[in-house]
Amino acid sequence: MARDLDDLSIFVAVVRAGGFRDAARAGSASASSLSDAMRRLETRLGVRLLHRNTRSVTPTEAGRRLFDRLAPALIEVEASLDEVNAFRDRPAGTLKLNVPANVARGVLPSIVTPFLKAYPDIRLEVTVEDGFIDVVARGFDAGIRYDERLAQDMIALPIGPRVQRMITAAAPAYLNARGRPSHPLDLLAHACLRGRFAGGAAPHWEFERDGETVQLDPPGPLSAQPGLAIELVVDAAVAGLGIVYLFEDWLAPHLASGALEPILQPWSPSFPGPFLYYPGRRHLPAPLRAFVDFVRKAGTWD
């Protein structure tokens, strides 16, 4: 029975991840051991559950039906086992969060260390993705996103600074050579250093002043996905390659040192900070409940 439950849990994890490698990255087993478990389960059930090719793993019709029934049931099993945590002195278990790069960089550092010191039996796993995802379908306990990317059926809790801005900036040497834009449309004649989503699309640069809104898809010699790669864009801006458009707190050290000069500041409106969001279950897993309580007690900051 224990082996059956383990293999069924692996099946759900593989379907959620869309492959053995991604499922292995999210867990503690190798891709080959997950594949062996699936072959064992299919042999035991006498039916094929997964289509496998070199690029992806997708469920068969039988696999999809099993997943649709099994995934909610396993959530209930996990919730039932988690209730044992109520009898422990300290909550224990794994908390899986999905967050965008700017939150991993600017919000979590001041929260993660004191939280894990307060709850030493909790293990925190953070996955950084900037696109919108279904946290439940992907096997995460909670996510952090901005208001426009929150699912309507989720509970949302403010986390981190409540007011943020996007800032446009460039090295003084670049601006001395190319001129200082006075209107967002002037950026179309400049070298703009871009971020882009995992799918390849580059988000528009947005500006607003006195009721006038401007959205641009400016040209540029360099683009990179968020996360660590975005530092390449920042370094290029500091080196004088072009103009960058990023979160103000991300650029703050370079603005303070004078390596970058802000431009178009009257066109940089503020917007609400991020939210922690999670399913509205009656019984939250103990690690998530501890994190929610910790965030509420910590409050937010300006």
Coordinates of C-alpha atoms in Angstrom, one line a residue:
M1 CA 0.0 0.0 0.0
A2 CA 2.8 2.4 0.9
R3 CA 4.5 1.7 -2.5
D4 CA 1.2 2.2 -4.3
L5 CA 0.8 5.6 -2.6
D6 CA 4.3 6.6 -3.4
D7 CA 4.0 5.7 -7.1
L8 CA 0.6 7.5 -7.4
S9 CA 2.2 10.6 -5.8
I10 CA 5.0 10.4 -8.3
F11 CA 2.5 10.1 -11.2
V12 CA 0.7 13.3 -10.0
A13 CA 4.0 15.1 -9.7
V14 CA 5.2 14.1 -13.2
V15 CA 1.9 15.2 -14.8
R16 CA 2.0 18.5 -13.0
A17 CA 5.6 19.1 -14.0
G18 CA 5.1 18.0 -17.6
G19 CA 8.1 15.7 -17.5
F20 CA 10.5 13.6 -15.4
R21 CA 13.3 16.1 -15.3
D22 CA 11.2 18.9 -14.0
A23 CA 9.5 16.6 -11.5
A24 CA 12.9 15.5 -10.3
R25 CA 14.1 19.1 -9.9
A26 CA 11.1 19.8 -7.7
G27 CA 11.6 16.7 -5.6
S28 CA 14.5 14.6 -4.2
A29 CA 14.6 11.7 -6.6
S30 CA 16.3 11.3 -10.0
A31 CA 14.5 11.4 -13.3
S32 CA 15.3 7.8 -14.0
S33 CA 13.9 6.6 -10.7
L34 CA 10.7 8.5 -11.4
S35 CA 10.5 6.9 -14.8
D36 CA 11.0 3.4 -13.2
A37 CA 8.2 4.2 -10.8
M38 CA 5.8 5.0 -13.6
R39 CA 6.6 1.9 -15.5
R40 CA 6.0 -0.1 -12.3
L41 CA 2.7 1.6 -11.8
E42 CA 1.6 1.1 -15.4
T43 CA 2.5 -2.6 -15.2
R44 CA 0.6 -3.0 -12.0
L45 CA -2.5 -1.3 -13.3
G46 CA -2.3 -2.9 -16.8
V47 CA -2.8 0.4 -18.6
R48 CA -0.6 3.1 -20.1
L49 CA -0.8 6.3 -18.2
L50 CA 1.7 8.5 -20.0
H51 CA 2.8 9.4 -23.5
R52 CA 6.6 9.8 -23.6
N53 CA 8.8 11.4 -26.1
T54 CA 12.1 13.2 -26.1
R55 CA 10.5 16.6 -25.4
S56 CA 7.6 16.1 -23.1
V57 CA 5.5 13.7 -21.1
T58 CA 1.7 14.0 -21.3
P59 CA -1.1 11.8 -19.8
T60 CA -3.1 9.4 -21.9
E61 CA -6.8 9.6 -21.7
A62 CA -6.7 7.0 -18.8
G63 CA -3.9 9.0 -17.2
R64 CA -5.8 12.2 -17.4
R65 CA -8.9 10.7 -15.8
L66 CA -6.7 9.2 -13.0
F67 CA -5.0 12.5 -12.5
D68 CA -8.3 14.4 -12.3
R69 CA -9.6 12.1 -9.6
L70 CA -6.3 11.5 -7.8
A71 CA -4.8 15.0 -7.5
P72 CA -7.6 16.4 -5.2
A73 CA -7.6 13.1 -3.2
L74 CA -3.9 13.4 -2.5
I75 CA -4.3 17.0 -1.4
E76 CA -6.8 15.8 1.2
V77 CA -4.5 13.0 2.3
E78 CA -1.7 15.5 2.7
A79 CA -4.0 17.8 4.7
S80 CA -5.1 14.9 6.9
L81 CA -1.5 14.0 7.7
D82 CA -0.6 17.6 8.2
E83 CA -3.2 17.9 11.0
V84 CA -0.8 15.8 13.1
N85 CA 1.4 19.0 13.1
A86 CA -1.1 20.5 15.5
F87 CA 0.2 18.2 18.2
R88 CA 3.8 19.1 17.6
D89 CA 5.6 21.8 19.5
R90 CA 6.7 23.4 16.2
P91 CA 5.3 23.1 12.6
A92 CA 7.3 20.9 10.3
G93 CA 7.2 20.1 6.6
T94 CA 8.0 21.7 3.2
L95 CA 6.6 25.0 2.0
K96 CA 6.8 25.5 -1.8
L97 CA 6.5 29.1 -3.1
N98 CA 6.4 30.4 -6.7
V99 CA 7.5 34.0 -7.0
P100 CA 8.7 36.5 -9.6
A101 CA 12.4 37.5 -9.8
N102 CA 11.9 41.0 -8.3
V103 CA 10.1 39.5 -5.3
A104 CA 12.9 36.9 -4.8
R105 CA 15.4 39.8 -4.9
G106 CA 13.6 42.6 -3.2
V107 CA 11.0 41.1 -0.8
L108 CA 11.9 37.6 0.4
P109 CA 15.5 38.3 1.7
S110 CA 14.1 40.3 4.7
I111 CA 11.5 37.6 5.4
V112 CA 13.1 34.2 4.7
T113 CA 15.9 34.3 7.3
P114 CA 13.8 35.3 10.3
F115 CA 11.0 33.0 9.2
L116 CA 13.3 29.9 9.0
K117 CA 15.0 30.9 12.3
A118 CA 11.6 31.0 13.9
Y119 CA 10.5 27.7 12.3
P120 CA 13.6 25.5 12.0
D121 CA 11.6 22.3 11.2
I122 CA 10.2 23.9 8.0
R123 CA 12.0 23.5 4.7
L124 CA 11.4 26.3 2.2
E125 CA 11.5 25.7 -1.6
V126 CA 11.4 28.9 -3.8
T127 CA 10.8 28.7 -7.5
V128 CA 11.4 31.9 -9.5
E129 CA 9.0 32.4 -12.5
D130 CA 7.7 35.7 -13.9
G131 CA 4.7 34.4 -15.8
F132 CA 1.3 33.7 -14.4
I133 CA 0.9 30.0 -13.3
D134 CA -1.7 27.8 -11.7
V135 CA 0.0 27.3 -8.3
V136 CA -2.4 24.4 -7.4
A137 CA -1.9 22.5 -10.6
R138 CA 1.8 23.0 -10.4
G139 CA 2.0 21.6 -6.9
F140 CA 2.9 24.8 -5.1
D141 CA 1.5 25.8 -1.7
A142 CA 1.3 29.5 -2.5
G143 CA 2.6 32.2 -4.9
I144 CA 3.5 35.8 -4.8
R145 CA 2.2 38.1 -7.7
Y146 CA 0.9 41.5 -8.3
D147 CA -2.8 42.3 -8.2
E148 CA -3.5 42.1 -12.0
R149 CA -2.0 38.5 -12.0
L150 CA -4.0 37.1 -9.1
A151 CA -6.5 34.4 -9.6
Q152 CA -10.0 35.5 -8.4
D153 CA -10.6 32.4 -6.3
M154 CA -7.5 32.8 -4.2
I155 CA -6.9 34.4 -0.8
A156 CA -4.5 37.4 -1.1
L157 CA -2.4 38.8 1.6
P158 CA -0.2 41.9 1.2
I159 CA 3.5 41.2 1.4
G160 CA 6.5 43.5 1.1
P161 CA 6.4 47.2 0.1
R162 CA 2.9 48.5 -0.7
V163 CA 4.1 51.1 -3.2
Q164 CA 6.5 50.4 -6.0
R165 CA 7.7 52.1 -9.2
M166 CA 9.3 51.3 -12.5
I167 CA 12.2 53.6 -13.3
T168 CA 13.8 54.4 -16.6
A169 CA 17.6 55.1 -16.3
A170 CA 20.8 55.2 -18.2
A171 CA 24.5 56.0 -17.6
P172 CA 25.3 59.7 -17.6
A173 CA 27.9 59.1 -20.4
Y174 CA 25.2 57.6 -22.6
L175 CA 22.8 60.4 -22.0
N176 CA 25.5 63.0 -22.6
A177 CA 26.2 61.4 -26.0
R178 CA 22.6 60.6 -27.1
G179 CA 20.6 63.2 -25.3
R180 CA 18.0 63.0 -22.4
P181 CA 14.5 62.0 -23.4
S182 CA 11.8 64.4 -22.3
H183 CA 8.8 62.3 -23.5
P184 CA 8.5 58.5 -23.6
L185 CA 8.1 58.6 -27.4
D186 CA 11.7 59.9 -27.5
L187 CA 12.8 56.4 -26.4
L188 CA 12.0 55.1 -29.9
A189 CA 15.2 56.8 -31.1
H190 CA 17.4 55.3 -28.3
A191 CA 19.0 52.0 -27.5
C192 CA 16.7 50.3 -25.0
L193 CA 17.8 47.3 -22.9
R194 CA 14.9 44.9 -22.4
G195 CA 13.6 42.2 -20.2
R196 CA 11.5 39.4 -21.7
F197 CA 9.2 36.6 -20.5
A198 CA 10.2 33.0 -20.6
G199 CA 8.0 32.5 -23.7
G200 CA 10.1 35.2 -25.6
A201 CA 7.7 38.1 -25.5
A202 CA 9.0 41.4 -24.2
P203 CA 6.7 43.4 -21.9
H204 CA 5.8 46.9 -23.0
W205 CA 7.3 49.8 -21.2
E206 CA 4.4 51.8 -19.6
F207 CA 4.3 55.5 -18.7
E208 CA 1.6 57.8 -17.3
R209 CA 1.4 61.5 -16.6
D210 CA -1.5 63.8 -16.0
G211 CA -4.0 61.3 -17.5
E212 CA -1.8 60.5 -20.6
T213 CA -0.8 56.9 -20.9
V214 CA 2.0 55.7 -23.2
Q215 CA 2.9 52.0 -23.9
L216 CA 6.0 51.4 -25.9
D217 CA 7.8 48.4 -27.5
P218 CA 11.2 50.2 -27.9
P219 CA 14.1 48.9 -30.0
G220 CA 17.3 47.8 -28.4
P221 CA 20.5 45.7 -28.8
L222 CA 20.0 43.5 -25.8
S223 CA 17.2 41.6 -24.0
A224 CA 17.3 39.0 -21.2
Q225 CA 14.8 37.0 -19.2
P226 CA 14.3 38.1 -15.6
G227 CA 16.2 36.6 -12.8
L228 CA 20.0 36.4 -12.7
A229 CA 20.1 37.2 -16.4
I230 CA 18.6 40.7 -15.9
E231 CA 21.8 41.7 -14.1
L232 CA 23.4 41.5 -17.6
V233 CA 21.0 44.2 -18.7
V234 CA 21.7 46.4 -15.7
D235 CA 25.5 46.0 -16.2
A236 CA 25.1 46.9 -19.8
A237 CA 23.2 50.1 -18.8
V238 CA 25.9 51.0 -16.3
A239 CA 28.5 50.5 -19.0
G240 CA 26.7 53.0 -21.3
L241 CA 25.1 50.6 -23.8
G242 CA 21.6 52.0 -23.5
I243 CA 18.5 52.8 -21.4
V244 CA 17.0 50.3 -18.8
Y245 CA 13.5 50.1 -17.4
L246 CA 13.2 48.2 -14.1
F247 CA 11.9 48.2 -10.6
E248 CA 13.2 51.3 -8.7
D249 CA 14.5 49.2 -5.8
W250 CA 16.4 46.9 -8.2
L251 CA 18.3 50.0 -9.6
A252 CA 18.5 51.8 -6.3
P253 CA 22.3 51.1 -5.6
H254 CA 23.3 52.3 -9.1
L255 CA 21.1 55.4 -8.8
A256 CA 22.5 56.2 -5.4
S257 CA 26.1 55.8 -6.7
G258 CA 25.5 57.9 -9.8
A259 CA 26.3 55.1 -12.1
L260 CA 22.8 55.4 -13.5
E261 CA 20.8 58.6 -13.9
P262 CA 17.0 58.5 -13.7
I263 CA 15.0 59.9 -16.6
L264 CA 11.4 60.6 -17.4
Q265 CA 10.6 60.5 -13.6
P266 CA 7.3 62.5 -13.9
W267 CA 6.2 59.6 -16.2
S268 CA 6.9 56.9 -13.6
P269 CA 3.6 56.2 -11.7
S270 CA 3.5 54.2 -8.6
F271 CA 1.6 50.9 -8.3
P272 CA 0.5 48.6 -5.4
G273 CA 3.1 46.1 -4.1
P274 CA 2.8 42.3 -4.3
F275 CA 0.5 39.8 -2.6
L276 CA 1.0 36.3 -1.2
Y277 CA -1.9 34.2 -2.6
Y278 CA -3.0 30.7 -1.8
P279 CA -6.1 28.5 -2.1
G280 CA -8.9 29.1 0.4
R281 CA -8.8 25.7 2.0
R282 CA -10.4 25.1 5.4
H283 CA -7.2 23.4 6.6
L284 CA -4.0 25.0 5.5
P285 CA -0.8 22.9 5.5
A286 CA 1.1 23.7 8.7
P287 CA 4.1 25.3 6.9
L288 CA 1.9 27.6 4.9
R289 CA -0.2 28.5 7.9
A290 CA 3.0 29.4 9.8
F291 CA 4.2 31.5 6.9
V292 CA 0.9 33.3 6.6
D293 CA 0.8 34.1 10.3
F294 CA 4.5 35.2 10.1
V295 CA 3.7 37.6 7.2
R296 CA 0.7 39.0 9.0
K297 CA 2.6 39.7 12.2
A298 CA 5.5 41.2 10.3
G299 CA 3.1 43.6 8.5
T300 CA 4.1 45.5 5.4
W301 CA 6.4 48.5 4.8
D302 CA 6.4 51.6 2.6

